[in-house]
Amino acid sequence: MQKNCIYLDNNATTKVDPEVVEAMLPYLTDYYGNPSSMHSFGGQVKKAVNQAQEQVAALLGADESEIIFTSGGTEGDNAAIRAALLAQPDKRHIITTQVEHPAVLSLCKQLEKQGYSITYLSVNHEGQLDLNELEASLTGNTALVTIMYANNETGVVFPIEQIGVRVKEHGALFHVDAVQAVGKIPMNMKTSTIDMLTMSGHKIHAPKGIGALYVRRGVRFRPMLIGGGQQRGRRAGTENVPGVVALGKAAELELLHLEEATARERKLRDRLEQTIIATIPDCQVNGHSTQRLPNTTNIGFKYIEGEAILYLLNQYGICASSGSACSSGSLEPSHVLRAMGLPYTILHGSIRFSLCRYTTDAEIDTVLAVMPGIVERLRALSPFKNDEASWLQERSMVISH
Amino acid sequence: MWDYTDKVLELFYNPKYQGVIEDKGEAGVKVAVGEVGSIACGDALRLHLKVEEDTEKILDARFQTFGCTSAIASSEALVELIKGKTLDEALRVTNKEIANYLGGLPEAKMHCSVMGQEALEAAIYNYRGIPLDVHKDDDEGALVCTCFGISDAKIRRVIVENNLTTAEEVTNYVKAGGGCGSCLATIDDIIASVQKESATPVSTSANHSNERSSVKPLTPVQKIALIQKVLDEEVRPVLIADGGDVELFDVEGDRIKVVLQGACGSCSSSTATLKIAIESRLRDRVSKDLVVEAV
Ligand code: FES
């Protein structure tokens, strides 16, 4: 395994910040008490959990009592959706989008089988929603609208507050999967329309297996995990204390760096993207040009295939992604890019580069230096050279005996 | 990352046979091209063969591949496997051999080896002037997986050749079922029907191979009787459905002489019929050393 890679896959996961490691270590060694215990040994630990709650709340502009620690994004999404449905048993309609993370989409598919009706809002070729379509889908029967803040594959950011206003007019609950957006977009739950918001630790330089769910005070919440009375009955189970402490520290650092780090990432990302587009023919950026996370670019290279690009990049120690990591074993191109209606020439050859505050100028230089050669090399191998090249479509059903 | 063998990575990083072969009109040499896949599927391969007309020997081969690491490595492996072979010898290359040459492929990537074998066949059929879509209207050629454009015939064939028993395996080998998944039930049905069809002949052949390997080899009379039985029960019905027929003429040791009739006698695909439909079936059922010739 390479250690010193050029890591441009930060939307998949991030490096744990050394300060975060330092903060959590004592809770794996010296301070191993149970935060629910009555003795002072446990009490010390309880304090650390409370502090982490404050740190996370500060990053979200929320109150610490509104933070529930979870095991990560998937649990947060599942808990929020199920809670919203349990709290309003009479309402049987959910609105989401076609480009959500599988943590939301797969659950919605399952709920559909259980009799819920689900509206999957479409996106246009820039990955944006049509608010009229949302408006037309909202009814008195809508229990929940669950929409991601920013897309993990393209970085496209949805107009969350504009959506929230419409959702509130119809009396539905509003859940936002903000796993990709937290730490990259300033959040203020005090002035927001969001009822519940999911975040995940390992996308913001905390370890994997810890996350948080914001639940607005006053929103009726039915827990998914039932057992002891931890987290005021809203999520049973002894807290993952080292993880919780780590998440708190990571949130504190994220807030500290947010402005300057995102400005830097945006500059690096723009240089990467613009130089690639300017120097390599037949490629395009997938997703809206401005309503996008500052750290993400998804570029489609025509006539070549994503995995082959990744393996060649890997030779130079460069880590990127060809779609979302969770679905990379699948045979079909990314559901997000497909929902955007991109042509097949782009779909199969799209690469996502996602940056973080550790990304350097020199790393971007390296990518820019090797990328043209990689694309040229694979195009020399490819039978497709231009857009008429759907030649094989007809012939894909070969001889049968 | 996939768990690719060193051989896969070596061939992917250093392909030697990429490119095209142009037909320069050299005397005694013919260039043929075979294409499979599509940009929609995410895999496509165009194979160029340079064939010496007299001997039907593959003098050179090149590929153009759109696809992943293992698709490119499979194309390279294919060329390395077939260079110098005659077309008949090349036709016997299976997707398994391509995968073995690579030291194995991840199960989910077996379809890359299948694509290599199909492109080879397409190129040889083109060389021989056999239209690619000759069976398109057959019931057997019905489209099963619309996501990836995979026919019933192709699924059957990959099941038989690779002893597949689950729909998941079929997806790994030909992609069918790997999209919306709505064809998975049909794939299960096809697997069941292939298993049913093969149940009797397989046990027959198992019995015979036991006889062959354990106690006594087939006597000449038994061998002829078995050949006749396989021809009558497994080969002729297929040929008759295509407007042709076959008759056993003589057996000389391992050389089986047959007469092709009807459409099979005149059709330009008769060599392929001999090799694929008859010879390989008899090799499977009777003895792997058999050679079938038309008289
Ligand atoms: S029809 Fe086969 S996967 Fe969709």
XYZ file of C-alpha atoms and ligand atoms in Angstrom, chain B residues 144-148 175-184 187, ligand 1:
20
model
C -33.505 -11.072 -22.669
C -31.618 -8.183 -21.091
C -32.564 -4.898 -22.680
C -30.217 -2.900 -20.471
C -27.194 -4.527 -22.056
C -23.461 -8.406 -17.781
C -27.079 -9.454 -18.351
C -28.974 -8.640 -15.168
C -26.454 -6.088 -13.994
C -28.629 -3.081 -14.846
C -32.240 -2.673 -13.771
C -32.356 -6.334 -12.796
C -35.767 -6.921 -14.354
C -34.407 -9.763 -16.498
C -33.035 -11.739 -13.551
C -32.163 -15.638 -16.505
S -33.011 -5.832 -18.547
Fe -31.337 -6.931 -17.818
S -30.568 -5.682 -16.309
Fe -32.134 -4.495 -17.122
